[in-house]
Short mmCIF file of C-alpha atoms and ligand atoms in Angstrom, two decimals:
data_model
loop_
_atom_site.label_atom_id
_atom_site.label_comp_id
_atom_site.label_asym_id
_atom_site.label_seq_id
_atom_site.Cartn_x
_atom_site.Cartn_y
_atom_site.Cartn_z
CA UNK M 27 154.35 148.15 60.07
CA UNK M 28 151.56 146.66 57.93
CA UNK M 29 150.51 143.24 59.18
CA UNK M 30 148.19 140.86 57.37
CA UNK M 31 146.39 138.61 59.85
CA UNK M 32 144.50 135.78 58.15
CA UNK M 33 141.46 134.15 59.77
CA UNK M 34 140.94 137.20 61.98
CA UNK M 35 137.16 136.79 62.13
CA UNK M 36 137.50 133.34 63.71
CA UNK M 37 137.89 132.37 67.34
CA UNK M 38 141.62 132.82 68.00
CA UNK M 39 142.20 135.25 65.12
CA UNK M 40 139.70 137.76 66.51
CA UNK M 41 141.58 137.88 69.83
CA UNK M 42 144.91 138.29 68.01
CA UNK M 43 143.51 141.09 65.81
CA UNK M 44 142.06 142.94 68.84
CA UNK M 45 145.31 142.61 70.79
CA UNK M 46 147.44 143.94 67.91
CA UNK M 47 145.02 146.75 66.97
CA UNK M 48 144.77 148.02 70.57
CA UNK M 49 148.35 147.42 71.67
CA UNK M 50 150.08 148.76 68.56
CA UNK M 51 148.28 151.89 67.33
CA UNK M 52 151.21 152.57 64.95
CA UNK M 53 150.74 149.27 63.14
CA UNK M 54 148.20 148.94 60.33
CA UNK M 55 146.31 145.67 60.86
CA UNK M 56 144.61 143.99 57.90
CA UNK M 57 142.22 141.15 58.71
CA UNK M 58 141.82 138.75 55.76
CA UNK M 59 138.93 136.33 56.16
CA UNK M 60 136.64 134.37 53.86
CA UNK M 61 133.88 134.38 56.49
CA UNK M 62 133.14 130.69 56.35
CA UNK M 63 130.65 129.33 58.89
CA UNK M 64 133.43 129.86 61.50
CA UNK M 65 134.09 133.52 60.66
CA UNK M 66 132.00 136.09 62.50
CA UNK M 67 132.76 139.80 62.22
CA UNK M 68 130.59 140.47 65.24
CA UNK M 69 133.62 139.13 67.16
CA UNK M 70 135.37 142.41 66.26
CA UNK M 71 132.47 144.87 66.52
CA UNK M 72 134.32 146.82 69.24
CA UNK M 73 137.33 147.63 67.02
CA UNK M 74 135.90 147.81 63.51
CA UNK M 75 135.94 151.63 63.48
CA UNK M 76 139.57 151.93 64.58
CA UNK M 77 141.79 153.76 62.12
CA UNK M 78 144.55 151.16 62.19
CA UNK M 79 142.16 148.31 61.30
CA UNK M 80 140.88 147.16 57.92
CA UNK M 81 138.88 144.09 56.90
CA UNK M 82 139.57 142.30 53.59
CA UNK M 83 137.01 139.67 52.61
CA UNK M 84 138.52 136.92 50.49
CA UNK M 85 139.78 133.38 50.12
CA UNK M 86 143.41 132.29 50.55
CA UNK M 87 142.76 129.63 47.90
CA UNK M 88 142.43 132.49 45.36
CA UNK M 89 146.08 133.17 44.42
CA UNK M 90 145.26 136.02 41.99
CA UNK M 91 143.39 137.91 44.69
CA UNK M 92 146.26 137.41 47.14
CA UNK M 93 148.62 138.86 44.53
CA UNK M 94 146.33 141.90 44.16
CA UNK M 95 146.14 142.67 47.86
CA UNK M 96 149.90 142.20 48.38
CA UNK M 97 150.45 144.64 45.46
CA UNK M 98 147.97 147.17 46.88
CA UNK M 99 148.86 147.08 50.57
CA UNK M 100 152.55 146.02 50.58
CA UNK M 101 152.36 144.01 53.80
CA UNK M 102 155.49 143.77 55.95
CA UNK M 103 154.42 140.61 57.75
CA UNK M 104 151.81 137.85 57.76
CA UNK M 105 150.33 136.15 60.81
CA UNK M 106 148.54 133.15 59.32
CA UNK M 107 145.61 131.68 61.26
CA UNK M 108 143.02 131.07 58.52
CA UNK M 109 142.17 127.39 58.45
CA UNK M 110 139.47 124.81 58.55
CA UNK M 111 139.81 123.89 62.21
CA UNK M 112 137.28 121.29 63.34
CA UNK M 113 138.42 117.65 63.51
CA UNK M 114 134.86 116.29 63.17
CA UNK M 115 134.28 118.30 59.98
CA UNK M 116 137.61 117.02 58.61
CA UNK M 117 136.38 113.46 59.02
CA UNK M 118 133.28 114.29 56.94
CA UNK M 119 135.00 116.45 54.29
CA UNK M 120 138.82 116.08 54.18
CA UNK M 121 139.21 117.88 50.84
CA UNK M 122 138.00 121.21 52.26
CA UNK M 123 140.94 120.94 54.69
CA UNK M 124 143.42 120.25 51.89
CA UNK M 125 142.10 123.28 49.98
CA UNK M 126 142.35 125.86 52.74
CA UNK M 127 145.01 124.47 55.05
CA UNK M 128 147.44 123.15 52.42
CA UNK M 129 146.75 124.93 49.10
CA UNK M 130 145.73 128.17 50.84
CA UNK M 131 148.92 128.19 52.92
CA UNK M 132 151.13 127.45 49.90
CA UNK M 133 149.38 130.24 47.97
CA UNK M 134 150.17 132.66 50.79
CA UNK M 135 153.80 131.47 50.93
CA UNK M 136 154.19 131.88 47.15
CA UNK M 137 152.66 135.35 47.21
CA UNK M 138 154.78 136.47 50.16
CA UNK M 139 157.92 135.12 48.51
CA UNK M 140 157.15 136.83 45.20
CA UNK M 141 156.47 140.22 46.81
CA UNK M 142 159.24 140.08 49.40
CA UNK M 143 162.06 138.50 47.37
CA UNK M 144 164.17 141.68 47.10
CA UNK M 145 164.45 142.04 50.89
CA UNK M 146 163.36 138.79 52.56
CA UNK M 147 165.11 139.73 55.82
CA UNK M 148 162.74 142.69 56.33
CA UNK M 149 159.61 140.53 56.28
CA UNK M 150 158.11 137.77 58.40
CA UNK M 151 155.70 134.90 57.73
CA UNK M 152 154.38 133.61 61.08
CA UNK M 153 152.37 130.39 60.81
CA UNK M 154 149.96 129.39 63.60
CA UNK M 155 149.54 125.65 64.07
CA UNK M 156 148.34 123.01 66.48
CA UNK M 157 149.79 120.38 68.81
CA UNK M 158 147.64 117.81 66.99
CA UNK M 159 150.38 117.47 64.32
CA UNK M 160 152.42 115.48 66.88
CA UNK M 161 149.80 112.72 67.06
CA UNK M 162 148.52 111.07 70.21
CA UNK M 163 150.34 110.52 73.51
CA UNK M 164 150.01 107.55 75.85
CA UNK M 165 149.71 108.12 79.58
CA UNK M 166 153.16 109.72 79.90
CA UNK M 167 155.27 112.30 78.12
CA UNK M 168 154.80 115.70 76.56
CA UNK M 169 155.09 117.05 73.02
CA UNK M 170 158.32 119.05 72.58
CA UNK M 171 159.43 121.00 69.51
CA UNK M 172 161.53 117.92 68.58
CA UNK M 173 158.67 115.40 68.72
CA UNK M 174 158.28 113.71 65.32
CA UNK M 175 155.12 114.58 63.44
CA UNK M 176 152.49 111.82 63.47
CA UNK M 177 149.17 113.39 62.43
CA UNK M 178 146.22 111.05 62.66
CA UNK M 179 143.12 113.01 61.58
CA UNK M 180 142.53 114.71 58.22
CA UNK M 181 142.65 118.04 60.12
CA UNK M 182 146.01 117.36 61.75
CA UNK M 183 147.38 115.87 58.50
CA UNK M 184 146.49 119.08 56.66
CA UNK M 185 148.03 121.28 59.39
CA UNK M 186 151.17 119.09 59.46
CA UNK M 187 151.47 119.50 55.72
CA UNK M 188 151.16 123.28 55.97
CA UNK M 189 153.82 123.37 58.73
CA UNK M 190 156.20 121.39 56.50
CA UNK M 191 155.63 123.78 53.59
CA UNK M 192 156.33 126.81 55.80
CA UNK M 193 159.64 125.31 56.98
CA UNK M 194 160.48 124.23 53.42
CA UNK M 195 160.12 127.85 52.25
CA UNK M 196 162.56 128.91 54.99
CA UNK M 197 165.16 126.31 54.05
CA UNK M 198 164.70 126.45 50.28
CA UNK M 199 164.00 130.11 49.56
CA UNK M 200 165.15 131.89 52.72
CA UNK M 201 161.69 133.22 53.51
CA UNK M 202 161.77 134.43 57.13
CA UNK M 203 159.30 132.23 58.99
CA UNK M 204 158.24 131.33 62.52
CA UNK M 205 155.89 128.51 63.55
CA UNK M 206 154.02 127.91 66.79
CA UNK M 207 152.05 124.82 67.78
CA UNK M 208 149.44 125.34 70.46
CA UNK M 209 147.23 123.10 72.56
CA UNK M 210 143.41 123.34 72.78
CA UNK M 211 142.13 126.88 73.31
CA UNK M 212 138.98 127.96 75.14
CA UNK M 213 137.39 131.32 75.90
CA UNK M 214 134.98 133.95 74.52
CA UNK M 215 133.85 133.78 70.86
CA UNK M 216 134.55 130.06 70.53
CA UNK M 217 132.26 128.54 67.90
CA UNK M 218 129.69 126.35 69.70
CA UNK M 219 130.46 123.13 67.86
CA UNK M 220 133.69 122.71 69.86
CA UNK M 221 133.51 120.95 73.22
CA UNK M 222 133.47 123.77 75.80
CA UNK M 223 131.10 126.28 74.11
CA UNK M 224 128.84 123.45 72.94
CA UNK M 225 128.58 122.17 76.50
CA UNK M 226 127.93 125.69 77.89
CA UNK M 227 125.17 126.21 75.31
CA UNK M 228 123.55 122.86 76.00
CA UNK M 229 123.80 123.11 79.80
CA UNK M 230 122.24 126.57 79.66
CA UNK M 231 119.36 125.24 77.56
CA UNK M 232 119.08 121.99 79.57
CA UNK M 233 119.91 119.88 76.52
CA UNK M 234 122.03 116.69 76.55
CA UNK M 235 125.81 117.29 76.70
CA UNK M 236 127.43 114.79 74.31
CA UNK M 237 130.65 113.19 75.57
CA UNK M 238 132.44 111.00 73.02
CA UNK M 239 133.26 107.43 74.07
CA UNK M 240 133.90 107.17 77.80
CA UNK M 241 135.17 110.74 78.13
CA UNK M 242 138.67 109.47 78.90
CA UNK M 243 140.50 111.47 76.23
CA UNK M 244 142.80 114.15 77.59
CA UNK M 245 143.38 117.67 76.26
CA UNK M 246 145.69 120.46 77.51
CA UNK M 247 143.55 123.63 77.70
CA UNK M 248 144.82 127.19 77.30
CA UNK M 249 142.83 130.41 77.68
CA UNK M 250 142.61 132.03 74.23
CA UNK M 251 143.97 135.39 75.39
CA UNK M 252 147.09 133.63 76.65
CA UNK M 253 147.54 132.13 73.17
CA UNK M 254 147.14 135.62 71.67
CA UNK M 255 149.76 136.95 74.14
CA UNK M 256 152.14 134.15 73.14
CA UNK M 257 151.63 134.99 69.45
CA UNK M 258 152.48 138.63 70.22
CA UNK M 259 155.70 137.61 72.02
CA UNK M 260 156.79 135.12 69.35
CA UNK M 261 155.98 137.57 66.52
CA UNK M 262 158.19 140.24 68.09
CA UNK M 263 160.90 138.25 69.90
CA UNK M 264 160.91 134.69 68.54
CA UNK M 265 163.88 133.50 66.50
CA UNK M 266 163.44 133.37 62.72
CA UNK M 267 163.25 129.75 61.51
CA UNK M 268 162.26 128.48 64.97
CA UNK M 269 159.23 126.64 66.30
CA UNK M 270 157.61 127.31 69.68
CA UNK M 271 155.17 125.03 71.50
CA UNK M 272 152.43 126.82 73.45
CA UNK M 273 150.44 125.05 76.15
CA UNK M 274 148.68 125.54 79.42
CA UNK M 275 150.30 122.78 81.54
CA UNK M 276 146.66 122.04 82.15
CA UNK M 277 145.56 118.52 81.27
CA UNK M 278 141.95 117.45 81.72
CA UNK M 279 140.09 114.25 80.94
CA UNK M 280 137.01 115.30 78.95
CA UNK M 281 134.62 113.86 81.51
CA UNK M 282 136.31 115.65 84.44
CA UNK M 283 136.25 118.91 82.52
CA UNK M 284 132.54 118.56 81.66
CA UNK M 285 131.69 117.70 85.27
CA UNK M 286 133.56 120.80 86.47
CA UNK M 287 131.78 122.91 83.84
CA UNK M 288 128.39 121.53 84.95
CA UNK M 289 129.20 122.51 88.55
CA UNK M 290 130.33 126.03 87.56
CA UNK M 291 127.16 126.46 85.49
CA UNK M 292 124.94 125.22 88.36
CA UNK M 293 126.47 127.86 90.61
CA UNK M 294 126.21 130.68 88.04
CA UNK M 295 122.63 129.76 87.09
CA UNK M 296 121.49 129.24 90.68
CA UNK M 297 120.72 125.57 90.03
CA UNK M 298 120.97 122.82 92.60
CA UNK M 299 124.51 121.32 92.79
CA UNK M 300 124.70 118.24 90.57
CA UNK M 301 121.65 119.16 88.47
CA UNK M 302 123.51 119.83 85.21
CA UNK M 303 125.65 116.68 85.50
CA UNK M 304 122.46 114.77 84.73
CA UNK M 305 122.64 116.19 81.20
CA UNK M 306 125.91 114.35 80.46
CA UNK M 307 125.25 111.80 77.71
CA UNK M 308 127.88 109.37 76.44
CA UNK M 309 127.71 109.09 72.64
CA UNK M 310 129.52 107.14 69.90
CA UNK M 311 133.25 107.88 69.89
CA UNK M 312 134.96 109.96 67.20
CA UNK M 313 136.71 107.83 64.54
CA UNK M 314 140.45 107.64 65.29
CA UNK M 315 140.00 109.75 68.43
CA UNK M 316 143.46 110.83 69.70
CA UNK M 317 143.83 109.78 73.34
CA UNK M 318 145.98 112.50 74.85
CA UNK M 319 147.62 115.81 73.91
CA UNK M 320 150.00 117.59 76.31
CA UNK M 321 152.49 120.31 75.52
CA UNK M 322 155.93 121.10 76.90
CA UNK M 323 156.13 124.89 76.47
CA UNK M 324 159.38 125.34 78.44
CA UNK M 325 161.22 126.75 75.38
CA UNK M 326 158.71 129.61 75.14
CA UNK M 327 158.71 130.12 78.91
CA UNK M 328 162.52 130.03 79.30
CA UNK M 329 163.57 131.85 76.14
CA UNK M 330 160.82 134.45 75.75
CA UNK M 331 159.45 134.75 79.30
CA UNK M 332 155.83 133.92 78.42
CA UNK M 333 153.54 132.17 80.90
CA UNK M 334 149.76 131.71 81.13
CA UNK M 335 148.09 134.64 82.93
CA UNK M 336 145.05 132.81 84.29
CA UNK M 337 144.45 129.46 85.97
CA UNK M 338 141.99 127.08 84.35
CA UNK M 339 139.40 127.73 87.08
CA UNK M 340 139.67 131.52 86.49
CA UNK M 341 139.60 131.15 82.71
CA UNK M 342 136.64 128.78 82.77
CA UNK M 343 134.67 131.10 85.08
CA UNK M 344 135.44 134.08 82.79
CA UNK M 345 134.37 132.02 79.78
CA UNK M 346 131.07 130.94 81.32
CA UNK M 347 130.38 134.55 82.39
CA UNK M 348 131.08 135.76 78.86
CA UNK M 349 128.67 133.25 77.29
CA UNK M 350 125.95 134.02 79.83
CA UNK M 351 126.38 137.79 79.34
CA UNK M 352 126.51 137.48 75.54
CA UNK M 353 123.52 135.28 74.89
CA UNK M 354 122.74 137.37 71.79
CA UNK M 355 126.10 136.35 70.25
CA UNK M 356 125.40 132.70 71.04
CA UNK M 357 121.80 132.86 69.76
CA UNK M 358 122.93 134.54 66.54
CA UNK M 359 125.56 131.88 65.96
CA UNK M 360 123.32 128.93 66.73
CA UNK M 361 120.52 130.38 64.57
CA UNK M 362 122.87 131.27 61.68
CA UNK M 363 121.93 134.97 61.85
CA UNK M 364 125.56 136.00 62.29
CA UNK M 365 126.15 135.19 58.63
CA UNK M 366 124.19 138.29 57.58
CA UNK M 367 126.39 140.54 59.75
CA UNK M 368 128.86 141.24 56.92
CA UNK M 369 126.08 142.37 54.55
CA UNK M 370 124.54 144.55 57.27
CA UNK M 371 127.82 146.11 58.36
CA UNK M 372 129.81 146.37 55.16
CA UNK M 373 127.77 145.89 51.99
CA UNK M 374 124.56 147.79 52.72
CA UNK M 375 126.00 150.95 54.20
P1 NAD T 411 138.21 129.08 63.50
O1 NAD T 411 137.65 127.95 62.71
O2 NAD T 411 137.43 129.65 64.64
O3 NAD T 411 138.57 130.30 62.53
C1 NAD T 411 139.16 130.12 61.26
C2 NAD T 411 138.94 131.39 60.46
O4 NAD T 411 139.54 131.19 59.16
C3 NAD T 411 137.46 131.71 60.22
O5 NAD T 411 137.22 133.08 60.48
C4 NAD T 411 137.25 131.38 58.74
O6 NAD T 411 136.26 132.19 58.12
C5 NAD T 411 138.64 131.65 58.17
N1 NAD T 411 138.88 130.87 56.93
C6 NAD T 411 138.63 129.55 56.73
N2 NAD T 411 138.95 129.21 55.47
C7 NAD T 411 139.43 130.33 54.87
C8 NAD T 411 139.93 130.60 53.57
N3 NAD T 411 139.98 129.65 52.63
N4 NAD T 411 140.33 131.87 53.28
C9 NAD T 411 140.27 132.85 54.23
N5 NAD T 411 139.78 132.65 55.47
C10 NAD T 411 139.37 131.40 55.79
O7 NAD T 411 139.64 128.56 64.00
P2 NAD T 411 140.44 128.89 65.32
O8 NAD T 411 140.06 127.92 66.36
O9 NAD T 411 140.37 130.33 65.59
O10 NAD T 411 141.92 128.51 64.84
C11 NAD T 411 142.75 129.48 64.20
C12 NAD T 411 144.09 128.84 63.88
O11 NAD T 411 144.70 128.36 65.07
C13 NAD T 411 143.97 127.64 62.93
O12 NAD T 411 145.07 127.68 62.04
C14 NAD T 411 144.08 126.43 63.86
O13 NAD T 411 144.63 125.34 63.19
C15 NAD T 411 145.01 126.97 64.94
N6 NAD T 411 144.84 126.36 66.27
C16 NAD T 411 143.59 126.28 66.86
C17 NAD T 411 143.49 125.75 68.15
C18 NAD T 411 142.16 125.67 68.85
O14 NAD T 411 142.08 125.12 69.96
N7 NAD T 411 141.08 126.23 68.32
C19 NAD T 411 144.64 125.30 68.82
C20 NAD T 411 145.88 125.40 68.18
C21 NAD T 411 145.97 125.95 66.92
P1 TYD T 412 137.20 119.61 70.21
O1 TYD T 412 136.71 120.81 70.95
O2 TYD T 412 136.50 119.23 68.93
O3 TYD T 412 138.76 119.81 69.97
P2 TYD T 412 139.89 118.75 69.39
O4 TYD T 412 139.23 117.58 68.83
O5 TYD T 412 140.58 119.56 68.36
O6 TYD T 412 140.76 118.42 70.57
O7 TYD T 412 137.12 118.37 71.17
C1 TYD T 412 137.81 118.36 72.42
C2 TYD T 412 137.66 116.97 73.02
O8 TYD T 412 136.27 116.78 73.36
C3 TYD T 412 138.00 115.86 72.06
O9 TYD T 412 138.59 114.79 72.80
C4 TYD T 412 136.66 115.42 71.50
C5 TYD T 412 135.72 115.66 72.66
N1 TYD T 412 134.31 116.05 72.32
C6 TYD T 412 133.26 115.45 72.98
O10 TYD T 412 133.44 114.57 73.83
N2 TYD T 412 131.98 115.85 72.67
C7 TYD T 412 131.74 116.81 71.74
O11 TYD T 412 130.54 117.13 71.47
C8 TYD T 412 132.84 117.44 71.08
C9 TYD T 412 132.61 118.51 70.03
C10 TYD T 412 134.12 117.03 71.41
#
């Protein structure tokens, strides 16, 4: 089977690519990525020489190029993760999110449909999305697969739009699709402008840790490898046309999470207990900041037998260890050096 994974140089995509390349040596895995600021091929340095792996640098907004690679490689399936993914960036530049998340996704759908139209039933378009499309919860309740969409940031609006297009291609053209909507991920290789890696970086360097507003917003955190495992299960066993919610049953107020992280870091760095908490700095709130996300993943658990493999405490400890043991990765990302990795690895050799 030839699988095109888009956004494979990013945070979640790199874990999905590694899992598929290592677990399925008979599959040919193609990693399509534009290598925006969020794409980092160093994330995949350990598998880049594998025979069943190939990197394709390009932009999903470029429909002609997509047509070329579908003609050349004749993919059997697409796992679509490429996206602009940071809410704060979407507030500054919404159009970039429309380009990649909406136009890019529709380009991929059109290309898949064109190349697969003779035997749609033999192909699969699996779209990876977020719980943020469901909007913001009050104190109670969970997002289920039936919750009405109510996106409230330019990021979630663009992801909601892409989800609707994917389902429209199933209903209108019979393209075989699956969709999953996941809660907040954390773990190794997370770009340090998102909350957890940013806080780890700043705590390590004794810099202020910015907490938006009063830190009362709640997120449901899932270890990234558990998301990758869920994607594997849904890809192989999920029902065509269906949606699966993926979540950690693991809600944390931002301030409680940051305090826990400070304590874990104090222990790992041999600092006095409570020292890092002094770095916590409350800053201006995000515009339109969603109060609470929480996922009901019982459909995935009951129908496909998936469940998270690590507790939050275990996952957070593993994550902190990874960042402390991979300070070169973190330094390269924060300095911007990682952006020359592609030239070093692929162009100049
Ligand atoms: P990321 O920002 O770390 O990675 C995105 C990748 O897509 C990068 O490698 C980037 O170079 C690539 N990309 C961006 N624009 C592109 C384009 N036009 N053409 C080709 N490649 C392009 O994101 P992530 O956190 O790994 O998220 C991956 C997917 O999972 C996204 O679709 C996101 O919406 C979804 N998701 C993320 C989370 C989370 O907590 N991070 C949770 C649920 C769902
Ligand atoms: P983030 O990692 O950006 O994910 P998302 O907005 O997609 O949930 O942010 C997680 C939560 O942390 C969110 O409520 C915003 C908050 N936050 C901070 O308090 N400080 C920060 O510096 C960042 C980046 C986020």
